[in-house]
Coordinates of N, CA and C in Angstrom, one line a residue:
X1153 N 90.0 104.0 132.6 CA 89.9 105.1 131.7 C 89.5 104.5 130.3
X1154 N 89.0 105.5 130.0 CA 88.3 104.3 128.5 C 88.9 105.5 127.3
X1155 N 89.3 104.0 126.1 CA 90.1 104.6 125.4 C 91.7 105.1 125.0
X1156 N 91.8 105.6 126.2 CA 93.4 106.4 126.1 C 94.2 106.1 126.9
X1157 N 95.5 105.1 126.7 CA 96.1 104.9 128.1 C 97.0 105.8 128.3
X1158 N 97.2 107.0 127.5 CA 98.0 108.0 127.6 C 97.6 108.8 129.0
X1159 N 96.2 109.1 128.9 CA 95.6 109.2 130.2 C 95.5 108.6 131.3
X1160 N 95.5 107.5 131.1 CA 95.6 106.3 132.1 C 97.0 105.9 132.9
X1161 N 97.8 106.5 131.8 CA 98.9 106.0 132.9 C 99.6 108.0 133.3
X1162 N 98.5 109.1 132.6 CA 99.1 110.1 133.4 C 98.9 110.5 134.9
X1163 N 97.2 110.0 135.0 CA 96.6 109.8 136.6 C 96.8 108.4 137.3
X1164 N 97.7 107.6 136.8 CA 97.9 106.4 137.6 C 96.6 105.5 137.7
X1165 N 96.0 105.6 136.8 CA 94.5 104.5 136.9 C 95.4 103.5 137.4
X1166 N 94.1 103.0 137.7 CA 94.3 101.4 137.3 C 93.9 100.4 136.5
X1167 N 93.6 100.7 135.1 CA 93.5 99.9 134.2 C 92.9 101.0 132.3
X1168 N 92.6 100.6 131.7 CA 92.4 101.1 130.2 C 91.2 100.0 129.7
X1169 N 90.0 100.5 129.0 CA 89.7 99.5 128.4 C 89.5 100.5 126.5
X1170 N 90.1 99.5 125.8 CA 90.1 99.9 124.5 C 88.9 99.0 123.6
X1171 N 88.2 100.1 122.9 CA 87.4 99.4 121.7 C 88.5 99.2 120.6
X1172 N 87.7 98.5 119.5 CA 88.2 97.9 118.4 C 88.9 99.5 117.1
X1173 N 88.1 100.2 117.3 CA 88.6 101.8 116.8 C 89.2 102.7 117.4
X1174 N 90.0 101.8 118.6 CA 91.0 102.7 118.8 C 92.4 102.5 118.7
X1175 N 93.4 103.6 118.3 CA 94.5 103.3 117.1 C 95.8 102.8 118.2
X1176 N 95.7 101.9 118.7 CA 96.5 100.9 120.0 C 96.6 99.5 119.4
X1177 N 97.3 99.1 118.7 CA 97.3 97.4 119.1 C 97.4 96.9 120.7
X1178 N 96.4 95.8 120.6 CA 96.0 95.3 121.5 C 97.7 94.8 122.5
X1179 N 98.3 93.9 121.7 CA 99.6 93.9 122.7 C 100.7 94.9 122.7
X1180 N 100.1 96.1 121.9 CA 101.1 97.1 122.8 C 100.3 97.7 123.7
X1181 N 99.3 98.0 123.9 CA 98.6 98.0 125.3 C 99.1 97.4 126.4
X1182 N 99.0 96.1 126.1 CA 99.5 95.5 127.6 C 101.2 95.7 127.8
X1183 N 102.2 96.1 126.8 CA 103.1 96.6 126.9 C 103.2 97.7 127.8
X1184 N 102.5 98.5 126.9 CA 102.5 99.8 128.0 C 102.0 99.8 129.5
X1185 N 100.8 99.1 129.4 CA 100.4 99.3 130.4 C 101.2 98.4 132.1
X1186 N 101.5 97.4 131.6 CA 102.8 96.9 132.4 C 101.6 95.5 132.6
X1187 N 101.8 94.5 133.5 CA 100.8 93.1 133.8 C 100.2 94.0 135.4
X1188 N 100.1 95.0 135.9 CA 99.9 95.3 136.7 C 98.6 96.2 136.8
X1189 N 98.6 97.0 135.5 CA 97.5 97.6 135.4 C 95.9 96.8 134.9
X1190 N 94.8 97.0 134.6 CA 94.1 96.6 134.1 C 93.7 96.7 132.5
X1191 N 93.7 95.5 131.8 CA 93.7 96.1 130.5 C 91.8 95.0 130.0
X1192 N 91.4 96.1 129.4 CA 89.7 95.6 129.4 C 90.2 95.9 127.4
X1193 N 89.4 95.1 126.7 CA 89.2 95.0 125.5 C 87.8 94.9 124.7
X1194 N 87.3 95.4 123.6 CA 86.2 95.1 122.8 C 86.3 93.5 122.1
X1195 N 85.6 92.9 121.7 CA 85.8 92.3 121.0 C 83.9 91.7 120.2
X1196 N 84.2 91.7 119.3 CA 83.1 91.3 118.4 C 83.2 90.1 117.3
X1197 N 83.8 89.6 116.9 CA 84.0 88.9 116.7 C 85.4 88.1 116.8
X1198 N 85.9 86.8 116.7 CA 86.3 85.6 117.0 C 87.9 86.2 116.7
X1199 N 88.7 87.0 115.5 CA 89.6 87.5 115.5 C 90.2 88.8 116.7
X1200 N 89.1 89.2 116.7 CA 89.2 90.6 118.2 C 89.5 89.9 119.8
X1201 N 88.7 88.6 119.5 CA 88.9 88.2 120.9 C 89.7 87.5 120.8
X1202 N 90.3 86.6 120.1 CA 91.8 86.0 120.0 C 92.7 86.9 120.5
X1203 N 92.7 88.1 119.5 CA 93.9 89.1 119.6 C 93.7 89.4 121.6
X1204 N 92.4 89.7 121.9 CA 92.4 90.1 123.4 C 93.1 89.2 124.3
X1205 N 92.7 87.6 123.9 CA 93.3 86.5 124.6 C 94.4 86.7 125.1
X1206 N 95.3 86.7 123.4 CA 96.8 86.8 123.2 C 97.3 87.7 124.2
X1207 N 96.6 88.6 124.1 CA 97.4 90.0 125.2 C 97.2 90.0 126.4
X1208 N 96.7 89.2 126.6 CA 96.4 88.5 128.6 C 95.5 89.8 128.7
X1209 N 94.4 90.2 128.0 CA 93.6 90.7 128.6 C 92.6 90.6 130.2
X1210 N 92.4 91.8 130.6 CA 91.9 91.4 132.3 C 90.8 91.0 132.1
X1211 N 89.7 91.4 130.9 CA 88.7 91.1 131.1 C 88.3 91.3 129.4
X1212 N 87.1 90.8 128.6 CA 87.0 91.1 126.8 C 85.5 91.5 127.4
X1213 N 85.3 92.5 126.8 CA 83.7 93.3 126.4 C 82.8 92.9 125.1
X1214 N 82.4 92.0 125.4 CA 81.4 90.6 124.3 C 80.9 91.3 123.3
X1215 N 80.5 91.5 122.2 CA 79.1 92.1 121.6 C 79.1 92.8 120.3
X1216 N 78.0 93.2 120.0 CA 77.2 93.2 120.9 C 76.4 91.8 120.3
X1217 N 75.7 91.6 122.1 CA 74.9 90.6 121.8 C 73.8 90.4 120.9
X1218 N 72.9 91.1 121.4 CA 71.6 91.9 120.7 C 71.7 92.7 119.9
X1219 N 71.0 93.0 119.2 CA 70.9 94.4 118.5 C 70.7 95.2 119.3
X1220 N 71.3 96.4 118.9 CA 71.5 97.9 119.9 C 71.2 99.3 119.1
X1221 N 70.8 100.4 120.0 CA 70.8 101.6 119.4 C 71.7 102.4 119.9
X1222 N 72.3 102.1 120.9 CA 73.1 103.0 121.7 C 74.2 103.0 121.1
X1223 N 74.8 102.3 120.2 CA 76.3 102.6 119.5 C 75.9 102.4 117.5
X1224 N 76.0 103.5 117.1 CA 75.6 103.4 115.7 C 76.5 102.4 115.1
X1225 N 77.7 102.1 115.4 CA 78.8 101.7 115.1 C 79.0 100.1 115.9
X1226 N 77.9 99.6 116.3 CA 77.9 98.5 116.9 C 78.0 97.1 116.0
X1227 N 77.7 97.2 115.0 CA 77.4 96.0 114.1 C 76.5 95.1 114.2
X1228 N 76.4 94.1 112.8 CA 75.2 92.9 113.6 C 75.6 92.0 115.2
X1229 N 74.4 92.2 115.4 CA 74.3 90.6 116.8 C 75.7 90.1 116.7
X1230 N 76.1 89.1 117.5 CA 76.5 88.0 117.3 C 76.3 86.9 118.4
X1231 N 75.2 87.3 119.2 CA 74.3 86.3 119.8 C 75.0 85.6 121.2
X1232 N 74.2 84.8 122.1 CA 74.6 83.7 122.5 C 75.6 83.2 122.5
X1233 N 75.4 82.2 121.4 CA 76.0 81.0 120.9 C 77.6 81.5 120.8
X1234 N 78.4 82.5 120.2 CA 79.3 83.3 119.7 C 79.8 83.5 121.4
X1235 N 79.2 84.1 122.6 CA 79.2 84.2 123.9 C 79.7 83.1 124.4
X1236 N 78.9 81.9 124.2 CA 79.2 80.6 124.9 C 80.0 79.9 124.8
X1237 N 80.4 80.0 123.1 CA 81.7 79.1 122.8 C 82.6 79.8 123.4
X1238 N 83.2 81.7 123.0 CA 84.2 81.9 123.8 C 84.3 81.5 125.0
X1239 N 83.3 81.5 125.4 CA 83.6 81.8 127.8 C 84.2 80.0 127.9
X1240 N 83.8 78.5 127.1 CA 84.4 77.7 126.8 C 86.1 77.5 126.8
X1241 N 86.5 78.4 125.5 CA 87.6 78.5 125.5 C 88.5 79.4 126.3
X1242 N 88.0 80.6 126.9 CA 89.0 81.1 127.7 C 88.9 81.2 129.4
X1243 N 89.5 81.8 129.8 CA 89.3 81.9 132.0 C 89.0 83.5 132.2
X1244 N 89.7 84.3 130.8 CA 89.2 85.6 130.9 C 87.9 86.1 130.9
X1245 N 87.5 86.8 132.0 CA 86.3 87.0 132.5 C 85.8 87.9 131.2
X1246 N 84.7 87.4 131.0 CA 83.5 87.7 129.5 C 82.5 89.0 130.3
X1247 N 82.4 90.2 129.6 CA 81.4 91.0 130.0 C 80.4 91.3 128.8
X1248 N 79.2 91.1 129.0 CA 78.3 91.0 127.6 C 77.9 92.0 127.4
X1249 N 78.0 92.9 126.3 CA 77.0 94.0 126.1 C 76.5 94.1 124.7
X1250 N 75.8 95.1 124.5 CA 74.6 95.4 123.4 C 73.3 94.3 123.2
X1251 N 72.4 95.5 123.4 CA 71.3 95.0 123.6 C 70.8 94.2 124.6
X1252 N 71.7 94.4 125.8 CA 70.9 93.6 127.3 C 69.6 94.2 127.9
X1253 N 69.1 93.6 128.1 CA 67.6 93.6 129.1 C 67.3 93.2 130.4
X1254 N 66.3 93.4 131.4 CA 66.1 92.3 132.1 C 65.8 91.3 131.6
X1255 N 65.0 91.0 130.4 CA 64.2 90.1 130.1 C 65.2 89.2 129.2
X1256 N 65.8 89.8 128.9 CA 67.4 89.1 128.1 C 68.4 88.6 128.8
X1257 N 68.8 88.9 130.1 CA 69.7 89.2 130.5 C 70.2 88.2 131.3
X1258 N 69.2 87.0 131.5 CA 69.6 85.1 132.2 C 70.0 84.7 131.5
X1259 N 69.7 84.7 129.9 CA 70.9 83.5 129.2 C 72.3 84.3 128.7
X1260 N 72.6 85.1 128.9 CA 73.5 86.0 129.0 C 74.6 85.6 129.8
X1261 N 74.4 85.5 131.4 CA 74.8 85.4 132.3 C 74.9 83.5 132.3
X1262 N 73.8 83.0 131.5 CA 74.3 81.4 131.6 C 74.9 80.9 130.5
X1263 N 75.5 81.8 129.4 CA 75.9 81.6 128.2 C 77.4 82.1 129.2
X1264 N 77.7 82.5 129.8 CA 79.3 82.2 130.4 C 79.5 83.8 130.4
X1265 N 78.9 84.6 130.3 CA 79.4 86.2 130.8 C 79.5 86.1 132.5
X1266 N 80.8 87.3 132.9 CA 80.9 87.0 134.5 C 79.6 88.7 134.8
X1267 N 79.4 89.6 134.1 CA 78.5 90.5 133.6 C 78.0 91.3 132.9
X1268 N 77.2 92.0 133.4 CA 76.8 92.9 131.8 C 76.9 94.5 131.6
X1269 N 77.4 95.1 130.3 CA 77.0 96.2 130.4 C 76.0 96.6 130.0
X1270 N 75.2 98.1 130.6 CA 73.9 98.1 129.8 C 73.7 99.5 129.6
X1271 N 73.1 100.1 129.2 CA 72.8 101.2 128.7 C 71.2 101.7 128.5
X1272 N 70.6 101.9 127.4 CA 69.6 101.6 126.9 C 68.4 100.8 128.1
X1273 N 68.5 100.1 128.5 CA 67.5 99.5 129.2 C 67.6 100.4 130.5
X1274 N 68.4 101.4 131.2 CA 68.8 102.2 132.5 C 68.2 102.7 132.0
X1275 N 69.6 103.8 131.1 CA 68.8 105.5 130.8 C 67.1 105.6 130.3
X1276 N 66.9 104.9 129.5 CA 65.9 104.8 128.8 C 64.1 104.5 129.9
X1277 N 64.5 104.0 130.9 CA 63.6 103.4 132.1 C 63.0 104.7 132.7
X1278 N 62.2 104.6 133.2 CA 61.5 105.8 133.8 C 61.9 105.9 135.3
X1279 N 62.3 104.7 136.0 CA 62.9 105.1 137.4 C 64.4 103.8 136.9
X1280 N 65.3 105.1 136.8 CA 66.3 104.8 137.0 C 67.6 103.4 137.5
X1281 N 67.0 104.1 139.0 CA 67.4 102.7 139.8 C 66.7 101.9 140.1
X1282 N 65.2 101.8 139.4 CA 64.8 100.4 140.0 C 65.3 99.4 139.0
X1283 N 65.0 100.0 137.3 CA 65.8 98.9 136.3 C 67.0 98.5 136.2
X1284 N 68.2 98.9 137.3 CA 69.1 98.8 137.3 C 69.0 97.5 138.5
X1285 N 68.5 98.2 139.8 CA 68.2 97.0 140.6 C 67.5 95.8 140.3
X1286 N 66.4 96.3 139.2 CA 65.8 94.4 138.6 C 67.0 93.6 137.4
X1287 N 67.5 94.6 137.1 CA 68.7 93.7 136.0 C 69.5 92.9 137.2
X1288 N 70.3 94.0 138.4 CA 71.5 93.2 139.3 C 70.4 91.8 139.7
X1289 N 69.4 91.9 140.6 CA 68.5 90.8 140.8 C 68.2 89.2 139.7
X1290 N 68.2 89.7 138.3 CA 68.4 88.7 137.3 C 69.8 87.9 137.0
X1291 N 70.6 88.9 137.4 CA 71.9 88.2 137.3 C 72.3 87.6 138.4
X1292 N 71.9 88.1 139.8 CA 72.1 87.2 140.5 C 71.4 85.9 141.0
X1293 N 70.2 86.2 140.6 CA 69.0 84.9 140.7 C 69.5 84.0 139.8
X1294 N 71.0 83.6 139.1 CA 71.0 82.7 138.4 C 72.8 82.1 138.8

């Protein structure tokens, strides 16, 4: 459930992922949510993903990498480099998003992301599932 674990724990998900604008601290999330649920986090810069660390996050949502249009509220880049050092420092599995491509989307995956979100390069495609199936093919070719 994205956003609200008030929801998430009324239908019994199994997990919450929270962006950075939503009014939860990050370790009362994993309070509430128990070590059993799944807890997914935003992070964009080096303070956000600490805080995710700290809270034994299941998984941190990278980004954005690239510049994006899909979220007005995305901010600048913070690239690669910002990608690679975290996936260095933690075991919590890295998902990259903003601004992925096919054509972007190998040093992404060799900058230490375990995957990616994407948006913008799907919807935006004229057949659907094939840019969806040439993205999975780029990430797995590497």
């Amino acid at each position: 459930v994205n956003d609200r674990i008030d929801v998430a724990l009324a239908v019994d998900a199994d997990g919450v992922h929270l962006g950075q604008d939503d009014d939860m601290p990050v370790q009362l999330a994993r309070k509430l949510l128990g070590p059993a649920r799944i807890l997914g986090i935003s992070a964009g810069n080096q303070v956000e993903a600490e805080a995710a660390i700290a809270a034994s996050a299941d998984y941190i949502s990278v980004g954005a990498i690239y510049a994006t249009r899909a979220k007005s509220d995305a901010g600048a880049p913070i690239g690669i480099r910002f990608l690679s050092e975290l996936a260095v420092r933690t075991t919590i599995p890295l998902i990259a998003i903003g601004g992925i491509t096919v054509q972007n989307v190998s040093p992404v995956i060799q900058a230490g992301a375990v995957g990616v979100a994407v948006i913008t390069a799907v919807v935006s495609a004229d057949d659907i599932a094939a840019a969806t199936r040439d993205i999975l093919n780029a990430i797995q070719s590497q």
